[in-house]
mmCIF file of C-alpha atoms in Angstrom:
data_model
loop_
_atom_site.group_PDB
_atom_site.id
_atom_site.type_symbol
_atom_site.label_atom_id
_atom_site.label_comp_id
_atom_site.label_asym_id
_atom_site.label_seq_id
_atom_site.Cartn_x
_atom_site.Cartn_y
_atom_site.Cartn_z
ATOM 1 C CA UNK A 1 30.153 71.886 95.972
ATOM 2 C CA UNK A 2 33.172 73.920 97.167
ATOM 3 C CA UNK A 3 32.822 77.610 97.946
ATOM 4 C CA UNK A 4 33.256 80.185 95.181
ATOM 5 C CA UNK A 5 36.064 82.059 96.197
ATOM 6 C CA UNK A 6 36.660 85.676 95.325
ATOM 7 C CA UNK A 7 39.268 85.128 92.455
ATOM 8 C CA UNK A 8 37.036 82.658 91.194
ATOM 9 C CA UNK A 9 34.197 85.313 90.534
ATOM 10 C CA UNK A 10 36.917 87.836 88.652
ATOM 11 C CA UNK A 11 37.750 85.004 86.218
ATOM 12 C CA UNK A 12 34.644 84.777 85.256
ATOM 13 C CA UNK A 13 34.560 88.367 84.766
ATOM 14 C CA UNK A 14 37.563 88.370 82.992
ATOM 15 C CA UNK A 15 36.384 84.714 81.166
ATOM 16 C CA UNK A 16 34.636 87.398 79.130
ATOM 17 C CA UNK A 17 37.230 89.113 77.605
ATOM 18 C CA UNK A 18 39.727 87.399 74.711
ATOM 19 C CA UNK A 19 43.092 86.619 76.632
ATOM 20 C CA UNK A 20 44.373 89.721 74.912
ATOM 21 C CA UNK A 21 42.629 91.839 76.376
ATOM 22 C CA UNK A 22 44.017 94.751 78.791
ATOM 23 C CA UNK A 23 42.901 94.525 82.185
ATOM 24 C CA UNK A 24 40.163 96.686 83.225
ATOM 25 C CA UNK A 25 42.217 98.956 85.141
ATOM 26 C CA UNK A 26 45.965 99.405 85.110
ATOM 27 C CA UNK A 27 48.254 99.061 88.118
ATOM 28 C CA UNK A 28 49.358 102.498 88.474
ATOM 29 C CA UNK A 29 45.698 103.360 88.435
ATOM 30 C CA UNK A 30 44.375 101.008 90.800
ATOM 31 C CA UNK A 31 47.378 102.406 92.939
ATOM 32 C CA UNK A 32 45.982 105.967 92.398
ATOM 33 C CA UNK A 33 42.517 104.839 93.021
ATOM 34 C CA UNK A 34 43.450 103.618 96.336
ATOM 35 C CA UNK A 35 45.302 106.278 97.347
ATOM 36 C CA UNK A 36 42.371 108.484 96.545
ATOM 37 C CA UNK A 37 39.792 106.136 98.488
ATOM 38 C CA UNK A 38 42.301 106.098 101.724
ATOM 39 C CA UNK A 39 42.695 109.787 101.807
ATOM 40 C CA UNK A 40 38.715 110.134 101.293
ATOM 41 C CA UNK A 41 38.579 108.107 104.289
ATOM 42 C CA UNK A 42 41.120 109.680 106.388
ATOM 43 C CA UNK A 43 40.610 113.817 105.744
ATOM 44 C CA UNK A 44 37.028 114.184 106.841
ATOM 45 C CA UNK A 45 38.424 113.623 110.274
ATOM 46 C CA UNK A 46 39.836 117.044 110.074
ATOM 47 C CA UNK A 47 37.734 119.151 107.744
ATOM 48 C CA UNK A 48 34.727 119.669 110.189
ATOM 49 C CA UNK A 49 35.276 121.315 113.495
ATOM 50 C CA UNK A 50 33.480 118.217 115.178
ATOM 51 C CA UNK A 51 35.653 115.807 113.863
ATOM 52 C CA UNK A 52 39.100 116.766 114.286
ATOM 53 C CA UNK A 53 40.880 116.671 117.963
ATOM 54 C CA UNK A 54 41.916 119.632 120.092
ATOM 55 C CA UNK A 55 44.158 119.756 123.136
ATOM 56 C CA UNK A 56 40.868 120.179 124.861
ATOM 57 C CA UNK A 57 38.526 117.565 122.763
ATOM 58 C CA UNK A 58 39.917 114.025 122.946
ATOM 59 C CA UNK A 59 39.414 111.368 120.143
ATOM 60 C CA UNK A 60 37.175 109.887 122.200
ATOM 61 C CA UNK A 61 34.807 112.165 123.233
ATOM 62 C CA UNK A 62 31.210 110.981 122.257
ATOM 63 C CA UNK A 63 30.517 113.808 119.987
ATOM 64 C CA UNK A 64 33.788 113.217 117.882
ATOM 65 C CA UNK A 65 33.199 109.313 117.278
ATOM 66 C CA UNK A 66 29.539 109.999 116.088
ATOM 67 C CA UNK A 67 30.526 113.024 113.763
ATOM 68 C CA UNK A 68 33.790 110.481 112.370
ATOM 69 C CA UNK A 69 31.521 107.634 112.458
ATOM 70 C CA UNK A 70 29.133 109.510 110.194
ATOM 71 C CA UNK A 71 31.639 110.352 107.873
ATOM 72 C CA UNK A 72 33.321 107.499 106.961
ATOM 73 C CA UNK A 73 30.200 106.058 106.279
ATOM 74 C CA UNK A 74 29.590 108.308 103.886
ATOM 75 C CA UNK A 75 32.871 107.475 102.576
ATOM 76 C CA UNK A 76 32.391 104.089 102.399
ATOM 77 C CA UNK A 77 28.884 104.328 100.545
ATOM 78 C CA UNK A 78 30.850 106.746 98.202
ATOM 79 C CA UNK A 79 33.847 104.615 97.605
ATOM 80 C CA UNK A 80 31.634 101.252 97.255
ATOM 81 C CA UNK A 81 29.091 102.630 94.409
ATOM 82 C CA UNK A 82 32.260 103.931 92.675
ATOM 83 C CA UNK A 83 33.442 100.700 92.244
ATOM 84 C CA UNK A 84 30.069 99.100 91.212
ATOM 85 C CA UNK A 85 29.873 101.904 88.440
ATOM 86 C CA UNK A 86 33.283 100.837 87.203
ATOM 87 C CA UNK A 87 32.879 97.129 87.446
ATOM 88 C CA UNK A 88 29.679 98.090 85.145
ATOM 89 C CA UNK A 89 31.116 99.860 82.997
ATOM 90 C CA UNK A 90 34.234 98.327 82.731
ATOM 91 C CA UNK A 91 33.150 94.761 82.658
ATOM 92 C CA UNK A 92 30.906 94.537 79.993
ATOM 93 C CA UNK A 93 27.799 94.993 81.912
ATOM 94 C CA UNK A 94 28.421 93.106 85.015
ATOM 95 C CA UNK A 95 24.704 92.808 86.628
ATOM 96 C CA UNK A 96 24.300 94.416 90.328
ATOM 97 C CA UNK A 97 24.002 91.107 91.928
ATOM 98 C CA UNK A 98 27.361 90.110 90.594
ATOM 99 C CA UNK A 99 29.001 93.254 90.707
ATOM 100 C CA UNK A 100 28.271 92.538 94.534
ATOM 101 C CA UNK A 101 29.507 89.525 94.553
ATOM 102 C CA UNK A 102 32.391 90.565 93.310
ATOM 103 C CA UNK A 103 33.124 93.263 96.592
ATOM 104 C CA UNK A 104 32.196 90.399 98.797
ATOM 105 C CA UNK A 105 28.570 91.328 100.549
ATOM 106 C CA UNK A 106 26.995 87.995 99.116
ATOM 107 C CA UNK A 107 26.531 85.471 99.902
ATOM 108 C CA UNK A 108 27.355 86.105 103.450
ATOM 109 C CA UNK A 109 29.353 82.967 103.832
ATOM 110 C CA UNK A 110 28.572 81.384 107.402
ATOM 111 C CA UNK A 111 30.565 78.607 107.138
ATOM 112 C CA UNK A 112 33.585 80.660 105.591
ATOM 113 C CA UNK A 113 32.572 83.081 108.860
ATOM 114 C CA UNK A 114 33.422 80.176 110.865
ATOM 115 C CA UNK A 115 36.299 79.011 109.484
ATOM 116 C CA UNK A 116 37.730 82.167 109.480
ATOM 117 C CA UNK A 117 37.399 82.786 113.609
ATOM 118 C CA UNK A 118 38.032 79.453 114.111
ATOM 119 C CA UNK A 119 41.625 79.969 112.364
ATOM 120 C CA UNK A 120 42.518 83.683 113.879
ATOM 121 C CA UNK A 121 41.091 81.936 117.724
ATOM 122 C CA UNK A 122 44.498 79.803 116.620
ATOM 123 C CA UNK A 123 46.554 82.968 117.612
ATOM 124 C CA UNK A 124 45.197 83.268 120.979
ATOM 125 C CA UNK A 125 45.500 79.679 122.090
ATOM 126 C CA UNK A 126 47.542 80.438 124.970
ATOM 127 C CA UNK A 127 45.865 83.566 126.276
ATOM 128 C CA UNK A 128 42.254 81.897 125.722
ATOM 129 C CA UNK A 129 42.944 79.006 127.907
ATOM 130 C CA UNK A 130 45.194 81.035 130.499
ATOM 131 C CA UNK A 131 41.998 83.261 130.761
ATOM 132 C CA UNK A 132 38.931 80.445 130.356
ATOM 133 C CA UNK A 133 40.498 77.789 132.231
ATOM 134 C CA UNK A 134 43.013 79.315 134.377
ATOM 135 C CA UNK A 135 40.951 81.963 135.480
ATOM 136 C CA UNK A 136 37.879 80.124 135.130
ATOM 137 C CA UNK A 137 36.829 83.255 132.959
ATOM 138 C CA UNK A 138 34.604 81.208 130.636
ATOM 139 C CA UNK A 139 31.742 81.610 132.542
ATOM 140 C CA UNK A 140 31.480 84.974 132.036
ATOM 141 C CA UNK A 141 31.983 84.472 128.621
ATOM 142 C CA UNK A 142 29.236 82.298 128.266
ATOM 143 C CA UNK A 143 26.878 85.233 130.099
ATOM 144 C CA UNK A 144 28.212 87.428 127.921
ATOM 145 C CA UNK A 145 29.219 89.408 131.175
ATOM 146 C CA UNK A 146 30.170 92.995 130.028
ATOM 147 C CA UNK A 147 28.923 93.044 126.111
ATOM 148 C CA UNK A 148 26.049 95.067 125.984
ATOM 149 C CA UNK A 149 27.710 97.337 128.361
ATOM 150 C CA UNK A 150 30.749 97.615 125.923
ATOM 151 C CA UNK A 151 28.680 97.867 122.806
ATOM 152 C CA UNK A 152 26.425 100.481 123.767
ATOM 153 C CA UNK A 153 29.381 102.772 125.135
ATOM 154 C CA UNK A 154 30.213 105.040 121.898
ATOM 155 C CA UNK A 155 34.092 103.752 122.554
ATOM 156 C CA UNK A 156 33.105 100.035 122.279
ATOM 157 C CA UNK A 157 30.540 100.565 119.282
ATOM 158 C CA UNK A 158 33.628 102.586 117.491
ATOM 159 C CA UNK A 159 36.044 99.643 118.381
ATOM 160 C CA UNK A 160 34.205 96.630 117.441
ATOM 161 C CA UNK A 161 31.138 97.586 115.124
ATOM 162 C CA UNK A 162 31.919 100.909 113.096
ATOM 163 C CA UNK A 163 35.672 100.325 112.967
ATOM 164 C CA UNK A 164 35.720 97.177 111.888
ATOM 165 C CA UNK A 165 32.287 97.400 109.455
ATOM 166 C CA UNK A 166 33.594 100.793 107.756
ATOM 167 C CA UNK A 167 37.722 99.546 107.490
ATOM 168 C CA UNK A 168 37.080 96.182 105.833
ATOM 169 C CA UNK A 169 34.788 97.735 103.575
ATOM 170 C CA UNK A 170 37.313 100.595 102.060
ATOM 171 C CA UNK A 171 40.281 98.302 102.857
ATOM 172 C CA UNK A 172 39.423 94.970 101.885
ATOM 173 C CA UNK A 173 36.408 95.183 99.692
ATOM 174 C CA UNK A 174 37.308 98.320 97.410
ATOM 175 C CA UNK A 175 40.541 98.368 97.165
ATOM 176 C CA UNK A 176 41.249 94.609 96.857
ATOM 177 C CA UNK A 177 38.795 94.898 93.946
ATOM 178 C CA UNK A 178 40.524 97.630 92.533
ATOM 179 C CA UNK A 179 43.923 95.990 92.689
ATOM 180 C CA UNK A 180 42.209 92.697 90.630
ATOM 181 C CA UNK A 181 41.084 94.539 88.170
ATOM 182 C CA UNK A 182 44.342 95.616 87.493
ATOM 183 C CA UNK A 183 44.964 91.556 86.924
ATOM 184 C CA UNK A 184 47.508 91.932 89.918
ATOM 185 C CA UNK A 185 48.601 88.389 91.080
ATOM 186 C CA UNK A 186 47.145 86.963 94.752
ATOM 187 C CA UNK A 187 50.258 87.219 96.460
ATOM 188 C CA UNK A 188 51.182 90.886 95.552
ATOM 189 C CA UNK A 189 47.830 91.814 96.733
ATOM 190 C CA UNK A 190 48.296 90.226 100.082
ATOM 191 C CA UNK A 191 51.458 92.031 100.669
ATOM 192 C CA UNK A 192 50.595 95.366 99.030
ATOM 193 C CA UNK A 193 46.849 96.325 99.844
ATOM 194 C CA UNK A 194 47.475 96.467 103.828
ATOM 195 C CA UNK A 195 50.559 98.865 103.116
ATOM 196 C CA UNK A 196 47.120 101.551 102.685
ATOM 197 C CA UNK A 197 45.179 100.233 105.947
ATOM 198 C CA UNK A 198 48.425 100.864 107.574
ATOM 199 C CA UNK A 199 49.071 104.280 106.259
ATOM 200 C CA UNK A 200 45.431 105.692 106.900
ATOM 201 C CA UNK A 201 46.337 104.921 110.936
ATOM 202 C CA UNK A 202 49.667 107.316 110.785
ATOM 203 C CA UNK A 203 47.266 110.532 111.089
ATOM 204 C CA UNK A 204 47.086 109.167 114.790
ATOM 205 C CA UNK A 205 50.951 110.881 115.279
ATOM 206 C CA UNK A 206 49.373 114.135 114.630
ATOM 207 C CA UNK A 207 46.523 113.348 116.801
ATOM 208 C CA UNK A 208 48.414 111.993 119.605
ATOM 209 C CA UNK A 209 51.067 114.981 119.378
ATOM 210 C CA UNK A 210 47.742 117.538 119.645
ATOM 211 C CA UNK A 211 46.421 115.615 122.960
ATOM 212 C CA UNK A 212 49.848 115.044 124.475
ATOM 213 C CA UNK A 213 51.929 118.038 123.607
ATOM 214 C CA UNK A 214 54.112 116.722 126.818
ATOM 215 C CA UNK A 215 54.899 113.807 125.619
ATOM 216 C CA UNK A 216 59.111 113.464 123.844
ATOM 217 C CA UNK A 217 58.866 112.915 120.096
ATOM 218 C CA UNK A 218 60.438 109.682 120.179
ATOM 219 C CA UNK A 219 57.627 107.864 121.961
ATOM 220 C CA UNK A 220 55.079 109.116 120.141
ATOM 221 C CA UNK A 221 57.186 108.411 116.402
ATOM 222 C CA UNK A 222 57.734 105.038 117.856
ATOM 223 C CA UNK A 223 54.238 104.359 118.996
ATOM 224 C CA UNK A 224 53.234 105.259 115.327
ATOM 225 C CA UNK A 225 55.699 103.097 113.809
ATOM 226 C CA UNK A 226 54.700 100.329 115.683
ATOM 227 C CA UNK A 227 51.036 100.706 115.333
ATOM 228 C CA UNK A 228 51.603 100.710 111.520
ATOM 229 C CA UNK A 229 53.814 97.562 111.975
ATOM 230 C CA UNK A 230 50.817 95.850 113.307
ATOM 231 C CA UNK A 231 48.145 97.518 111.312
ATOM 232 C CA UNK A 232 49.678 96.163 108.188
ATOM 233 C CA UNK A 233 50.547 92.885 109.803
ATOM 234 C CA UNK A 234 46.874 92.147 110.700
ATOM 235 C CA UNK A 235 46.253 93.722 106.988
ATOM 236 C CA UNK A 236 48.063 90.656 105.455
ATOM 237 C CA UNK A 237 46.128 88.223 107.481
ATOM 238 C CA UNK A 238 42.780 90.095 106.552
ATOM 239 C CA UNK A 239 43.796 90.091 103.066
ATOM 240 C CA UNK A 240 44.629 86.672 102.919
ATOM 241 C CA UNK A 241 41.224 85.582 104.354
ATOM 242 C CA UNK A 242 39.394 87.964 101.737
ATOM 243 C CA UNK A 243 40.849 86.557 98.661
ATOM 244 C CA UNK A 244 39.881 82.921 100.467
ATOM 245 C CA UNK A 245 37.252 83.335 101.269
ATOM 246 C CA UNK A 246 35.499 85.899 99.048
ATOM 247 C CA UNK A 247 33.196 87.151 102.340
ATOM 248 C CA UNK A 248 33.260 90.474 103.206
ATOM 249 C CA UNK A 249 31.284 89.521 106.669
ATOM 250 C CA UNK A 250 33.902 87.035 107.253
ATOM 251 C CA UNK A 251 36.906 89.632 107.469
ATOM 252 C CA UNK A 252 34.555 92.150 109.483
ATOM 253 C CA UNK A 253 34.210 89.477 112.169
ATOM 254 C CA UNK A 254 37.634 88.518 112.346
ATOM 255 C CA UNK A 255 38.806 92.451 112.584
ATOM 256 C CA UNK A 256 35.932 93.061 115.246
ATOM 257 C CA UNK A 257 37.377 89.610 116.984
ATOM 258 C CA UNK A 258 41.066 91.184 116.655
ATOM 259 C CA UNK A 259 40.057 94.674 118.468
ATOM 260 C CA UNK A 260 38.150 92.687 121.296
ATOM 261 C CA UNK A 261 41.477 90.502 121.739
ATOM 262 C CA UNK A 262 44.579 93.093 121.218
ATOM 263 C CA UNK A 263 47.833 91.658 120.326
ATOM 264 C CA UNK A 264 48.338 87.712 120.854
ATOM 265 C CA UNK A 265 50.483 87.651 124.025
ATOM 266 C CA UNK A 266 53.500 85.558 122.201
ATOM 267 C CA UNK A 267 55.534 85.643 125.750
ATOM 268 C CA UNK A 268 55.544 84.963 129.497
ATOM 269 C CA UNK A 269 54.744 82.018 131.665
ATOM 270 C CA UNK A 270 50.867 81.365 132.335
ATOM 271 C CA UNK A 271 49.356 83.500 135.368
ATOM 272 C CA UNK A 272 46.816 85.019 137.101
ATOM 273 C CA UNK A 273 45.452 88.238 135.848
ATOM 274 C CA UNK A 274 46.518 88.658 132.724
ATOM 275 C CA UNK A 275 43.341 90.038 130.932
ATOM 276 C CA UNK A 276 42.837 89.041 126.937
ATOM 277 C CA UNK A 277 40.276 91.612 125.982
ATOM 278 C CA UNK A 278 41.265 95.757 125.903
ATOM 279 C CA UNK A 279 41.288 97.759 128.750
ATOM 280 C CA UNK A 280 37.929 99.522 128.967
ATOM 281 C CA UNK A 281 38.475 103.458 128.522
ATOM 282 C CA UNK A 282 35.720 106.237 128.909
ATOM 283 C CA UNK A 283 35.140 109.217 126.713
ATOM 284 C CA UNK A 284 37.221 111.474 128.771
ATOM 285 C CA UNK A 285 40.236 108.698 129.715
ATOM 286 C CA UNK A 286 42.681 109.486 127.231
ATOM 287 C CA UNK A 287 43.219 112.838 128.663
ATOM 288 C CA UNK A 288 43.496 111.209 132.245
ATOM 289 C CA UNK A 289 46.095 109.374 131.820
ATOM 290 C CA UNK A 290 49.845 111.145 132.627
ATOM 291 C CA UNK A 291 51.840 111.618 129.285
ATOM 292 C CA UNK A 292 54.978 110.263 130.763
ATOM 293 C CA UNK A 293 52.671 106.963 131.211
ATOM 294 C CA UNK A 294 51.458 106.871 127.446
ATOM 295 C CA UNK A 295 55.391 107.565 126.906
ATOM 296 C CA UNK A 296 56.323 104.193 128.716
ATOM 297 C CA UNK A 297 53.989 102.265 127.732
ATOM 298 C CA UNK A 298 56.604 100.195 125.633
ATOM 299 C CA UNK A 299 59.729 102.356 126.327
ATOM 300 C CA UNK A 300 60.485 103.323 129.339
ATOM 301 C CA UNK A 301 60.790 107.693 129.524
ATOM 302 C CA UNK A 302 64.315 106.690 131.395
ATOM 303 C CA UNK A 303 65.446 106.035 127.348
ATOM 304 C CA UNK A 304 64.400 109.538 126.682
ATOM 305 C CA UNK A 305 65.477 111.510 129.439
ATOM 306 C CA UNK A 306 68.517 109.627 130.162
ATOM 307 C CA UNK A 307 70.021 106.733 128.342
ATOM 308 C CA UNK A 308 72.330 105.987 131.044
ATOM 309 C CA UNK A 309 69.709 105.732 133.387
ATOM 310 C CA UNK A 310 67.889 103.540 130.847
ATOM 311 C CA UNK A 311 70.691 101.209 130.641
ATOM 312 C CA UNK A 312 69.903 100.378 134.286
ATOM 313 C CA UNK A 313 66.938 100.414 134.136
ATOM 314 C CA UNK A 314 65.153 96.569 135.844
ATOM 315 C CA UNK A 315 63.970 94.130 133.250
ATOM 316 C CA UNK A 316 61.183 93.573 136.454
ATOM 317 C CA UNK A 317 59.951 97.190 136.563
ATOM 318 C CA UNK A 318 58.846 97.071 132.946
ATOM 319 C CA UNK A 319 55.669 95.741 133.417
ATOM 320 C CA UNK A 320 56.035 94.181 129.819
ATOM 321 C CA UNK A 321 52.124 92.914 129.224
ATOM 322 C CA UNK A 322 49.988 96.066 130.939
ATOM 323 C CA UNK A 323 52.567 98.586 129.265
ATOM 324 C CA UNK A 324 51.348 96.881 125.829
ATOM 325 C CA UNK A 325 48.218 96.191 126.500
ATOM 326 C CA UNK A 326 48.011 100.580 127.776
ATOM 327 C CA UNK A 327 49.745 101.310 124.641
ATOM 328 C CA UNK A 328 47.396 99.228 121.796
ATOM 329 C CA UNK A 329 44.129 100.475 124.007
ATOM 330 C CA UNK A 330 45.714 104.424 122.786
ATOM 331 C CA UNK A 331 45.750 103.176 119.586
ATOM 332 C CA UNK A 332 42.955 102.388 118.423
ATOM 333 C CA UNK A 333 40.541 103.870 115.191
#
């Protein structure tokens, strides 16, 4: 029998209503919704004292990414019964079990888990075999060589467990259910709902700014328009897979998978010592590294300080794949 998927389990919800019946919500208010569930993500990070940044408290100090991890839990246990209460109410009496259903926890879907990393382990083709087989780096993999370590650092357990976990819920799971019960069509879902997951990451401008006061605007606006490039990017690939698949677990994976990989390297010959995963940063790292570094990490500070300089500047001295790979490890959750 093939899967259920999740627009499957909202026409049956809907299969109880006449055909002329309104949808449950309207658009505009599924848009407000959102809106509402994004910010309640995003301003607890700078209500409490131990959440929000200072020019002498990094992002990633331990004590910030427990107090932020804390809260957007909350948030997401907040925004999640919300949407049970209104698929209750709203859909004439839609039990619990399918009211979950409906957000994606069950059934947890192995084989759409597996379908799903099998398909996004198609973007990193290349870089998986340069590093497994050129670099004979699948052993390591197979040992699991650096995992617990990673996990049980309060960076790594941000980057690939809370992040991921606490994101797909608010992004994927509520607010792609609030967008179908506004009876809003597949594809416009796919394209709109990552436009919030991309939005909730432009607060890191502000943060960035605070921690790197040095650093010209320009870089930093740039870096921010580029992370939300790729935010919302991955968002349409997420939200594809969702409304697939219908498996909340499934998208989770795939995000954590994403953060462990950075961007697909999409250029360049095969070589040595190119490395696939993130660079691995402590607590205290962000604040070691030199502004004008962070500034050049995809444009060179020549551009900035002089554009004639720039214009000479060596295609060699660029440094194209560490500059990227410094510059997504900065901009993370």
């Amino acid at each position: 029998m093939a899967p259920v998927d999740i627009m499957d389990r909202f026409k049956m919800l809907y299969s109880k209503q006449t055909y002329n019946d309104p949808p449950m919500l309207s658009i505009n208010t599924a848009a407000v919704l959102s809106i509402l569930v994004t910010l309640g993500y995003v301003v607890p990070f700078y209500i409490s004292k131990t959440t929000r940044p200072s020019p002498s408290l990094s992002r990633d100090a331990p004590s910030v990414i427990r107090s932020r991890v804390r809260a957007v839990t909350m948030a997401c246990v907040a925004s999640t019964v919300f949407v049970l209460v209104l698929i209750a109410l709203k859909g004439n009496d839609t039990p619990l079990p399918e009211a979950l259903r409906l957000l994606g926890w069950w059934p947890i879907g192995i084989v759409e888990i597996i379908k799903s990393l099998l398909l996004t382990a198609i973007l990193f083709g290349g870089p998986f075999f340069e590093r497994g087989v050129v670099e004979d780096g699948w052993k390591s993999w197979i040992r699991g060589q650096g995992l617990s370590e990673t996990l049980r650092s309060w960076i790594g357990f941000r980057n690939y467990v809370a992040g991921p976990i606490t994101e797909e819920i608010i992004f994927r799971s509520v607010i792609i259910t609030l967008h179908l019960l506004a009876k809003m069509s597949p594809g416009r879902i796919v394209f709109v709902s990552p436009l919030y997951f991309g939005i909730a990451h432009i607060h890191h401008f502000y943060e960035f700014r605070l921690t790197h006061p040095d650093t010209p605007i320009p870089a930093i606006l740039f870096r921010s328009i580029f992370q939300f490039a790729y935010t919302t990017v991955f968002g349409w690939f997420a939200a594809f897979l969702y409304l697939r698949t219908g498996s909340l677990p499934a998208v989770i994976l795939v995000h954590s998978f994403c953060n462990w990989c950075g961007l697909p390297r999409l250029w360049g010959r095969v070589e040595a010592d190119v490395s696939v995963g993130l660079p691995q940063m402590r607590a205290k790292e962000d604040s070691e590294i030199s502004p004008l570094q962070v500034a050049g990490t995809l444009i060179p500070v020549e551009f900035f300080s002089s554009p004639a300089r720039f214009a000479k500047f060596s295609y060699e001295r660029q440094s194209s794949d560490v500059r990227l790979a410094i510059f997504i490890g900065l901009s993370r959750y």
